[in-house]
Structures are given as C-alpha cells and as structure tokens.
Short mmCIF file of C-alpha atoms in Angstrom, two decimals:
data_model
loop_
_atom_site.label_atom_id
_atom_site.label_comp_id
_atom_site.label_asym_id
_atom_site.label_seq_id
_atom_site.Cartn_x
_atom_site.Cartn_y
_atom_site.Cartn_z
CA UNK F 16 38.23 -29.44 54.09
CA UNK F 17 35.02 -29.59 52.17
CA UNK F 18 33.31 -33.64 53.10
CA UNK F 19 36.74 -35.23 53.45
CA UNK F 20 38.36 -33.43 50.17
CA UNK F 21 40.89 -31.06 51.07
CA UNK F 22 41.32 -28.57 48.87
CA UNK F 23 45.02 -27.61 47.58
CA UNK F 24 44.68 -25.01 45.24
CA UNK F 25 45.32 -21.04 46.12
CA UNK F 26 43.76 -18.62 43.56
CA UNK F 27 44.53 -15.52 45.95
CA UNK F 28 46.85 -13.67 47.79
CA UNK F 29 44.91 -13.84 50.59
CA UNK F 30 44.53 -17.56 50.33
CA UNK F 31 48.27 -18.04 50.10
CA UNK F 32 48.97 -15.92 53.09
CA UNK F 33 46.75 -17.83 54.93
CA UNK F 34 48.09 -21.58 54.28
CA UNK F 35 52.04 -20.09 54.21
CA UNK F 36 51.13 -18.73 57.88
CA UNK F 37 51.10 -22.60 58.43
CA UNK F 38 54.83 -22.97 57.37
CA UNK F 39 54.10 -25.61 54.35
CA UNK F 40 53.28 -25.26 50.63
CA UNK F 41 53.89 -28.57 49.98
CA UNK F 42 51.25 -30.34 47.24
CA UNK F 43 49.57 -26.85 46.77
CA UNK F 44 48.57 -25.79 43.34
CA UNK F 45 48.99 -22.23 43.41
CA UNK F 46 47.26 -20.36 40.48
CA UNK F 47 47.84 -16.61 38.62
CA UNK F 48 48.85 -15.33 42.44
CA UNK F 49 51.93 -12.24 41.86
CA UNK F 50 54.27 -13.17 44.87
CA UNK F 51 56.58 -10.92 43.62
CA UNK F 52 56.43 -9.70 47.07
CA UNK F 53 56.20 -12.81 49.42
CA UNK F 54 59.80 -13.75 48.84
CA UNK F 55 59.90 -13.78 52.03
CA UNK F 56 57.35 -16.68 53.01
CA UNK F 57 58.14 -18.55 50.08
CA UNK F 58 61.69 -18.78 50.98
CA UNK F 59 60.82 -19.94 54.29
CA UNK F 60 58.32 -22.13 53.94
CA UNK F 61 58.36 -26.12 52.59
CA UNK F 62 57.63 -25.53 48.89
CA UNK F 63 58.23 -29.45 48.41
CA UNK F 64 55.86 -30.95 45.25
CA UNK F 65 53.78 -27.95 44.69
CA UNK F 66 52.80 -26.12 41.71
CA UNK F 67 53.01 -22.93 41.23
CA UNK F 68 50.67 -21.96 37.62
CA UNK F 69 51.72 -18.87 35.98
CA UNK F 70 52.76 -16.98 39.42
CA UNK F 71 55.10 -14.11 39.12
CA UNK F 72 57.85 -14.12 41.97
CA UNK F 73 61.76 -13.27 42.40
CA UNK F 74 64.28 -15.32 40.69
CA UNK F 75 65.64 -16.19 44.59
CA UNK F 76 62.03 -17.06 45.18
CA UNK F 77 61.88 -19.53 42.22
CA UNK F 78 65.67 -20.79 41.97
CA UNK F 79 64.54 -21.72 45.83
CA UNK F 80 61.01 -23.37 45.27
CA UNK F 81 62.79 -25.30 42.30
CA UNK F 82 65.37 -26.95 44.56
CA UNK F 83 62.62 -27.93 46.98
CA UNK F 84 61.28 -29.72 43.89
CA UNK F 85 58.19 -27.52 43.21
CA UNK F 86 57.05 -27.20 39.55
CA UNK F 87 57.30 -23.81 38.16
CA UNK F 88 55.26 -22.65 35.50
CA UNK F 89 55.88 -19.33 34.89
CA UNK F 90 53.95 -16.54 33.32
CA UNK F 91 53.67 -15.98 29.83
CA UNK F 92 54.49 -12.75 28.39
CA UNK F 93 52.60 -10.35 26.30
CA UNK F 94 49.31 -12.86 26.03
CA UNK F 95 46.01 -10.41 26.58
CA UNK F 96 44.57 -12.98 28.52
CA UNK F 97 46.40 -15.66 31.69
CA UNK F 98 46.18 -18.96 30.78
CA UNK F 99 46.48 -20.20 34.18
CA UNK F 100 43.46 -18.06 36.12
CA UNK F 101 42.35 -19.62 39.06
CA UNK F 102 38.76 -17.38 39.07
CA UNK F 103 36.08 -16.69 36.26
CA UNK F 104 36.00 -13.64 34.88
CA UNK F 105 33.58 -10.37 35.69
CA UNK F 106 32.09 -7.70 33.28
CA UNK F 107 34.26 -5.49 34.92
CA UNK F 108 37.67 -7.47 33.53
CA UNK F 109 36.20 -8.47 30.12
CA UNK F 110 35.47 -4.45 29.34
CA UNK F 111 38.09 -2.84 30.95
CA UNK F 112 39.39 0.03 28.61
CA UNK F 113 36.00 0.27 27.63
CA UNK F 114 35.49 4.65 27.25
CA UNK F 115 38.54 3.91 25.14
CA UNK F 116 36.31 1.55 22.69
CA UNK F 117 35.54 -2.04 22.45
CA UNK F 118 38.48 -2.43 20.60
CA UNK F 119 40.56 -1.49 23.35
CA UNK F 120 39.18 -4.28 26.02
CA UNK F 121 40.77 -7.28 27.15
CA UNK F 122 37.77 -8.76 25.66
CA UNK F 123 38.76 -7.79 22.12
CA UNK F 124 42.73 -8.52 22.29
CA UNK F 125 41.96 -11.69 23.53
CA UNK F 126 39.39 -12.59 20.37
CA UNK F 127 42.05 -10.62 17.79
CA UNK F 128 45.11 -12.84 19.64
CA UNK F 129 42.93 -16.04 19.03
CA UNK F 130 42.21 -15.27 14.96
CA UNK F 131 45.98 -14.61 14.48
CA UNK F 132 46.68 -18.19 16.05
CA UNK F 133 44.06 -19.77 15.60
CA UNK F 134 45.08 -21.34 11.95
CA UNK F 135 49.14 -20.75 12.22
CA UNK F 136 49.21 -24.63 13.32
CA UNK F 137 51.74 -23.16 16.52
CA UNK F 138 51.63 -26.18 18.97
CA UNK F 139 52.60 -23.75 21.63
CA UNK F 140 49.29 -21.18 20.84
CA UNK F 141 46.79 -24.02 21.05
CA UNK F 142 48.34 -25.52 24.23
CA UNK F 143 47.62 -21.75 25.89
CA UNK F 144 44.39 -22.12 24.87
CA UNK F 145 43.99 -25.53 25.92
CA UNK F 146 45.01 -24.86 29.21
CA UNK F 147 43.16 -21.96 29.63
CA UNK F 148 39.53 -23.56 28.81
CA UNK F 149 40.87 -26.35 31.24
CA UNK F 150 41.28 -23.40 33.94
CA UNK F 151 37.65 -22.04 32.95
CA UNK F 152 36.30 -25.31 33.85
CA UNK F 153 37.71 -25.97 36.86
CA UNK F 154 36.83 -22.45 37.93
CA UNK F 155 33.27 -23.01 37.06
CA UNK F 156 32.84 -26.25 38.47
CA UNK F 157 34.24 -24.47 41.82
CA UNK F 158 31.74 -21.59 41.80
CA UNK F 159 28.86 -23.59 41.03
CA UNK F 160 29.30 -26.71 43.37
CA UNK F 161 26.27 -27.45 45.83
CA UNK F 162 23.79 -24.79 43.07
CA UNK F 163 20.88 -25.67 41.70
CA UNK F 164 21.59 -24.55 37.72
CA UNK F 165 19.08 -23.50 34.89
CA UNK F 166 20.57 -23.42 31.27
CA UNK F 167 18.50 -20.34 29.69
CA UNK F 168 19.15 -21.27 25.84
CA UNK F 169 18.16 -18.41 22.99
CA UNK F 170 19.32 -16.70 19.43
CA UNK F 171 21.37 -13.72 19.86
CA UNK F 172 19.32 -11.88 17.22
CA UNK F 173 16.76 -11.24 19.61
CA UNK F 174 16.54 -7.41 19.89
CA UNK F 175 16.44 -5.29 23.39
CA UNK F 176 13.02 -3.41 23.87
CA UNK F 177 11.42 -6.38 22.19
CA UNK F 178 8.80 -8.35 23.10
CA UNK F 179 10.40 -11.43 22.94
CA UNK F 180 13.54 -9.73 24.84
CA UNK F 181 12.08 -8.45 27.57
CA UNK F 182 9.83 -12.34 28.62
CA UNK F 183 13.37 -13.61 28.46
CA UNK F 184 14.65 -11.14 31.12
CA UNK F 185 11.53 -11.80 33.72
CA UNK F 186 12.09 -15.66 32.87
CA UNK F 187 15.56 -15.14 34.14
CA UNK F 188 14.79 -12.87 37.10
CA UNK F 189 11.74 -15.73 38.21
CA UNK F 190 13.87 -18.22 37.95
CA UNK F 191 16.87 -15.96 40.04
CA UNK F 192 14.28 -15.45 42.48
CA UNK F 193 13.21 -19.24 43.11
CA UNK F 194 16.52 -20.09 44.33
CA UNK F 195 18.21 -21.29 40.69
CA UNK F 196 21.35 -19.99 39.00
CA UNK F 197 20.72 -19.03 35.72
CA UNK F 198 23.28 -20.23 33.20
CA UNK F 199 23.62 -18.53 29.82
CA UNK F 200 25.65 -18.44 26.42
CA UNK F 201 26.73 -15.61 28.09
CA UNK F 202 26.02 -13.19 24.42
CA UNK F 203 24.20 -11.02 23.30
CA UNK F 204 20.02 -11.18 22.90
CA UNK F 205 18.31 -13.87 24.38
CA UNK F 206 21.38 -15.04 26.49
CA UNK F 207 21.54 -10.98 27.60
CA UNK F 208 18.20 -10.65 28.87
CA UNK F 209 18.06 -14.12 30.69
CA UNK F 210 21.26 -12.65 32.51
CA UNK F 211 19.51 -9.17 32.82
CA UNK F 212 17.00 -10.50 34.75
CA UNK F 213 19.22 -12.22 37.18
CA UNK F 214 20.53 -9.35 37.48
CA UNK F 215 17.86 -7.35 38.80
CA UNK F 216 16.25 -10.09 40.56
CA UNK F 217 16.94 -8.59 44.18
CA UNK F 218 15.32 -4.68 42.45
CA UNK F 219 12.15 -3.93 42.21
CA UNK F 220 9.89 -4.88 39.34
CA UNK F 221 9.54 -1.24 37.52
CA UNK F 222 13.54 -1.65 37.53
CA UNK F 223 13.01 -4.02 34.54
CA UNK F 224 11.09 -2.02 32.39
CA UNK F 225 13.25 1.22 33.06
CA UNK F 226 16.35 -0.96 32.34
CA UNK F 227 15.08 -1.78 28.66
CA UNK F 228 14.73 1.75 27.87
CA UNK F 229 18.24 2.16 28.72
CA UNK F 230 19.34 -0.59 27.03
CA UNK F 231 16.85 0.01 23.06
CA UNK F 232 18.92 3.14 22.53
CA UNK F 233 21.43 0.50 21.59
CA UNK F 234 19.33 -2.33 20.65
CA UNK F 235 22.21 -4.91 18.75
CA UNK F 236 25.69 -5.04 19.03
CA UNK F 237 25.96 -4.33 15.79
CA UNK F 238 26.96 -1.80 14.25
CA UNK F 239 28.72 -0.69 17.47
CA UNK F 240 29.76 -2.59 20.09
CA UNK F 241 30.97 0.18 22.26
CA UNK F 242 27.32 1.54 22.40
CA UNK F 243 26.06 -1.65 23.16
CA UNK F 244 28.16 -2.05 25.89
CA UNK F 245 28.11 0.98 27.10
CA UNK F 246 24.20 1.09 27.36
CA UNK F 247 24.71 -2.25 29.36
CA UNK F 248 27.43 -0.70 31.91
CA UNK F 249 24.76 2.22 32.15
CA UNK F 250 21.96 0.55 33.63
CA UNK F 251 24.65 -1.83 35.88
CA UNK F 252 25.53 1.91 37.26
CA UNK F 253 22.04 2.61 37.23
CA UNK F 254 21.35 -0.76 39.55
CA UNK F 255 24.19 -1.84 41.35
CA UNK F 256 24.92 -4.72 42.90
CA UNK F 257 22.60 -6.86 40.92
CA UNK F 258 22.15 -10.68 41.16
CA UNK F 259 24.82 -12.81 40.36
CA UNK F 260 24.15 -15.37 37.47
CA UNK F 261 26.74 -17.19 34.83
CA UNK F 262 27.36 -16.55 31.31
CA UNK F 263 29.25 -18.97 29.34
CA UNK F 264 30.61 -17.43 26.17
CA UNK F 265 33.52 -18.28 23.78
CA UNK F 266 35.57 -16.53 21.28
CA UNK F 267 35.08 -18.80 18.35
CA UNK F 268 32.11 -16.63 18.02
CA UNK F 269 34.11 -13.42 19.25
CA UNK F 270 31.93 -10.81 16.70
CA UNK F 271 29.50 -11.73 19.59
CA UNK F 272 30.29 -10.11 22.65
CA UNK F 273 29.91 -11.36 25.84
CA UNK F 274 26.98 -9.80 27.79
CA UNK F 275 27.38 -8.08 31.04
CA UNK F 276 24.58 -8.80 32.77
CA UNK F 277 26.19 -12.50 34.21
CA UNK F 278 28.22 -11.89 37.43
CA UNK F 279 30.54 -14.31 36.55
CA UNK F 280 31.78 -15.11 33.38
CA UNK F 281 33.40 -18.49 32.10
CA UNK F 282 34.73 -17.35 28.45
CA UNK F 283 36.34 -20.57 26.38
CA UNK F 284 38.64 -20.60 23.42
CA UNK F 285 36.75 -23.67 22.25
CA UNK F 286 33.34 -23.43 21.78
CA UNK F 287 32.71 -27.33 21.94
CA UNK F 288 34.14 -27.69 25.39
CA UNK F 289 31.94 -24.43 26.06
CA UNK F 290 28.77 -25.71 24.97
CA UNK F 291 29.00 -29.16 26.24
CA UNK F 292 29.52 -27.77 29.63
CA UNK F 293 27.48 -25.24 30.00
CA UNK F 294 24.17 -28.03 29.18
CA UNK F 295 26.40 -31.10 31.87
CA UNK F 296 26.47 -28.19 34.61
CA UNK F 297 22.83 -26.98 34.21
CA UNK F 298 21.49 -29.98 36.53
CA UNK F 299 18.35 -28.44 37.57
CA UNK F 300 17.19 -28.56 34.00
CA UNK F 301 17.31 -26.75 30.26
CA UNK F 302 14.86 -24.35 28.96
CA UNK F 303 15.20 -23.48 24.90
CA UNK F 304 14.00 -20.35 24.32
CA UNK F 305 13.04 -19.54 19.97
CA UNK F 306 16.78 -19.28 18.39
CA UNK F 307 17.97 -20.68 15.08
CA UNK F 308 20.74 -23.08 14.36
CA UNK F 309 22.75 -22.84 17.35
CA UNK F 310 19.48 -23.90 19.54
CA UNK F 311 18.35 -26.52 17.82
CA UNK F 312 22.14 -27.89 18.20
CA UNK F 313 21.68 -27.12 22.14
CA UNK F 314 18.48 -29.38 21.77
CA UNK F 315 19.64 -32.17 20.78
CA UNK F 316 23.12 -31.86 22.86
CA UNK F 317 20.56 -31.80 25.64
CA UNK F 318 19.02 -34.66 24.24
CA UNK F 319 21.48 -37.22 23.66
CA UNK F 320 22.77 -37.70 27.28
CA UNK F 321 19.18 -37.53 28.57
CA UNK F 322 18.78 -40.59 25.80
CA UNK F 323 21.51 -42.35 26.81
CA UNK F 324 21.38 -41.78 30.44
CA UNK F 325 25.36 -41.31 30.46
CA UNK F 326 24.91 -37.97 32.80
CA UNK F 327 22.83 -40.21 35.05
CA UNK F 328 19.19 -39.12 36.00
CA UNK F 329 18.08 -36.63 32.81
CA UNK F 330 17.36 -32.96 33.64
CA UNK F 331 14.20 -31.16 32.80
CA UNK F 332 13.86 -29.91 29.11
CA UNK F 333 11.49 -27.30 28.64
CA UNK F 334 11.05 -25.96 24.67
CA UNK F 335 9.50 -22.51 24.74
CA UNK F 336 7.07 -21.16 21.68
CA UNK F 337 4.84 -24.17 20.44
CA UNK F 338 4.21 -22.53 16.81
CA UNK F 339 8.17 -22.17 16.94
CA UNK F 340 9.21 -25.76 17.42
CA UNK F 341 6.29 -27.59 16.11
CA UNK F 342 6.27 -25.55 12.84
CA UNK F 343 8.96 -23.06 12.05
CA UNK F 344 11.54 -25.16 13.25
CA UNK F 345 9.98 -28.89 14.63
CA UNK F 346 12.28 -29.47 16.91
CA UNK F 347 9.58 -30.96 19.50
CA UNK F 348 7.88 -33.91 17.35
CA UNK F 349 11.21 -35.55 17.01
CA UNK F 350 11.93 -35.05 20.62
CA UNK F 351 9.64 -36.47 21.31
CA UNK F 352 9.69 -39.47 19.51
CA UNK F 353 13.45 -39.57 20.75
CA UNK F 354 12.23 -39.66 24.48
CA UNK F 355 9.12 -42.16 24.08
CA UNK F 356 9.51 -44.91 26.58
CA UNK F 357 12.63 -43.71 28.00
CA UNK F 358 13.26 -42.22 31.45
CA UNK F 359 13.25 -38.64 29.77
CA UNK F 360 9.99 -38.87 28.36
CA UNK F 361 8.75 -37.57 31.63
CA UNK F 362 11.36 -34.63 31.30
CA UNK F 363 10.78 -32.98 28.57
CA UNK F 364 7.87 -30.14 28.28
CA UNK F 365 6.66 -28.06 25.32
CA UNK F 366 4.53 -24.49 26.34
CA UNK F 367 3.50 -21.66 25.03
CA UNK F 368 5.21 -19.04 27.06
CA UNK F 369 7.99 -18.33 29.62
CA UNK F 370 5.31 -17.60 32.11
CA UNK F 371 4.83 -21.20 32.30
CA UNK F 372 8.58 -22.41 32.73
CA UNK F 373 8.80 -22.20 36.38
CA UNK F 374 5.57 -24.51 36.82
CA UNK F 375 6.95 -26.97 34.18
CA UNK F 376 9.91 -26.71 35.59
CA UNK F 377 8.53 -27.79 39.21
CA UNK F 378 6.66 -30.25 37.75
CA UNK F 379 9.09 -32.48 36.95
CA UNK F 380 11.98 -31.61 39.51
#
C-alpha cells in the first residue's frame, strides 16, 4: 500500500509468489507472468475476479481460475512482441539477437510485424497494438511516479563525435547528476547523446570523451544499423552499470532505432500517444535542443497545455541555440507572443547553450 492505494497488479514471478503465499488472488491483475509452473498455488488459492493478462499456465490451472470467475486473457501466439507486458523494456531485450544483425532483434520483428498490419484494416492487429501502448503507459507512469522528469528534445540527424552531439550528452549527464530523470525520444542523435550522458553520469568525466570515440567509428545509423548498435553495446561493455534514464521511442518511425543508452525503454506502436506522453510526464520541465520538423512539433505540443493550463501549473520550457530558433527556424518570437501575459510567460527561456540549461532551468522551478 502506497498512501492508501493498494496496488493489485503482479508483473513478476516473484511478486505473484509473494501475494499467493497469502492464499488469495482475488481482484489481482496479473500481467505477462509464465505460471506454467505454479499450478499448484493457483489451484489452491481464491482466483475470484482477477485478471490474468497474457499469462501462460496449465489448462487445469485455467479451466480452474475460470470457474472461480477470473478473466483469462491468454497469450497470443507467434507476435514478436507481448502485448500485455507489465515492465518497460531494456537495451538488452530490444537488441537481443544482435551479433546475428539488426535484422534479427526483437526490435526489428516487432517494426516489420507492425508495416505488414499496419494498413491490412485487421481489427484484431490494431487492438494488439492498442493494448500494448496502453501497457507502455501504465508501465511508465509506474517507474516514474514520485521523479522529478526532464524531456531532452533534439533531431536525430545530429552526428556522434560532433560538436553539437557531444553538449547534448554533458547536458544529459548534468542534468542526471542534479537529481532529474532525463526523458528522451529514445532515437538516435540528439535523443542518443542526452541518454548517453545519463548514462555515464555516475563515471568519471574523461569517460565521456573516450565514449564518443567509440561511438564516431559508427557515427549514423545509417547505412548500418548493426554497426551502430554495436558501437553503442561496446562502450555499455566498456562502462557498465551506467545511469538509468528513459527513452521513449515508437515504431511509426521504426528506420530509427531506438538508442541504448536509456535504461528503460517505453517503445509505442503509436507515435501520437508516444509523443504526447513523453512532454505530460516530463513535469520538471522541457528543454528543445536544434532539430527540424519533429521539434518544432514538440514545441508547440509543449506549448499548448502550458497555454491552456489543462496540465495544471506549466513546466519550464527552455529553447536551446538563439540563431537556431530566432532565425533558421523562429520558433521563439511566436512563443513568445503565445505566452505574453499568461502564467507561462515566466516559463519559458531562450539561451545560447546547454551550459546554461541547468541555471534556467533552476530559475524558474
């Protein structure tokens, strides 16, 4: 019991052990848990109005939970991803089958699955997908109650061993180190080095430049992803147990990989559910890195509930590059204008560098 809410769902074997030691099930949600081999407990315990989400067990097992009047949802077959997962994914599960080739992955099967259903009009297909981007969020809302979150928003054309890449990785390893969790697209370029320096947050600062010369002997995920990837997995070898931070990719862009960098990943089949959460959970402010389209879309998706106040109190906004979003693409002027006389006028901030986010960040926390 977490302030009066008890919570009733069981994403682990371990957590099922541990409530079935107590003799009931009953109003449990039990996600993606194999109890092929607790037939056992589950036919001795009170299964009585819980759910049981994609769980593989015993047809005794389930013919019994049935009777007690438990929902069963069983597991679908020969999907590459579950629909039902109770946890967010890691690097480690994205890329598995990686020596093999990208193409190999769970990562991949799961993007080729989604462009073979994607436009067949199957009711059944997009209901899988709906209900796994469902299971994303409430996995992410779960791992990220009680933080303090920073959106780090960026083009994924920005190259490693650049310039440009390498003040996005010591944004995200100040910001690690203050005590926020950095929050990503979860891709490649800027969204990668944000992530990168979360991850080596807790090493020491040389780490960071030694980890982009790992990393520029693959410097785009394009034309290989494998190399890419690989170089990534290197310097995670190189540097283990790095900082945790999230990355929140989707598959409607899946010729972007996700980045491996983010200790958690929270991957969506629809990329509007994806984006409009990952700005509503970063609640300890924005900052907007140079990037193209897809940034100045995260802008103003930032802006419009700050306008409107319909997220309550706005969160920080902090535009990076002046020449970039005053000239090259003026984001900032109509911002601006946006925000004049409202409560976000106060929380929005235009500088010149990432070396000045954390400050402007502070400043109006």
């Amino acid at each position: 019991m977490v302030n009066g809410y008890i919570d009733t769902e069981i994403e682990t074997l371990a957590e099922f052990d541990k409530v079935v030691a107590r003799g009931s099930l009953s109003g449990y949600r039990i996600q993606s848990v194999n109890l092929l081999d607790r037939t056992f407990a589950l036919l001795s315990a009170d299964t009585s109005a819980a759910v049981f989400l994609g769980c593989a067990m015993e047809p005794d097992a389930a013919a019994k939970v049935r009777a007690d009047g438990a929902l069963v949802f069983p597991p679908v077959p020969d999907l590459p991803f579950d629909p039902y997962r109770g946890l967010l994914y890691t690097p480690e599960e994205l890329f598995a089958g990686l020596p093999g080739g990208y193409e190999a992955t769970p990562d991949a099967q799961a993007y080729a699955w989604f462009q073979e259903t994607k436009a067949d009009g199957d009711v059944f297909s997009s209901m899988l997908r709906s209900i796994h981007d469902d299971a994303i969020s409430d996995a992410l809302d779960e791992h990220l109650a009680g933080a303090r979150v920073v959106g780090v928003m960026g083009g994924h054309a920005m190259a490693r061993g650049s310039a440009d890449y390498r003040g996005a990785a010591e944004l995200g390893r100040a910001l690690t180190r203050s005590g926020l969790v950095v929050a990503t697209g979860g891709g490649p370029g800027a969204m990668e080095a944000a992530n990168l320096g979360a991850y080596l947050a807790p090493a020491p600062d040389e780490a960071l430049p030694e980890a982009m010369e790992l990393l520029a002997k693959a410097p785009s995920f394009a034309p290989s992803v494998s190399d890419w990837a690989r170089a990534a997995f290197a310097v995670r070898e190189r540097w283990p147990g790095g900082g945790d931070s999230v990355g929140i990719p989707t598959w409607f862009y899946g010729h972007e990989p996700p980045n491996a960098f983010a200790g958690h990943i929270g991957k969506y089949f629809a990329n509007a559910t994806r984006e409009d959460g990952l700005l509503a959970r970063s609640t300890a402010g924005v900052v907007f890195l140079p990037g193209a389209a897809g940034t100045v879309q995260e802008v103003f998706d930032s802006a419009t509930p700050n306008y409107y106040a319909s997220r309550g109190e706005p969160a920080p906004m902090v535009l990076v590059d002046r020449a970039h979003w005053t000239e090259h693409l003026p984001a900032w002027p109509l911002l601006r204008a946006l925000a004049r006389g409202r409560a976000m006028e106060s929380k929005i901030a235009l500088v010149d560098s990432v070396d000045e986010v954390p400050d402007a960040l502070a400043a109006m926390s």
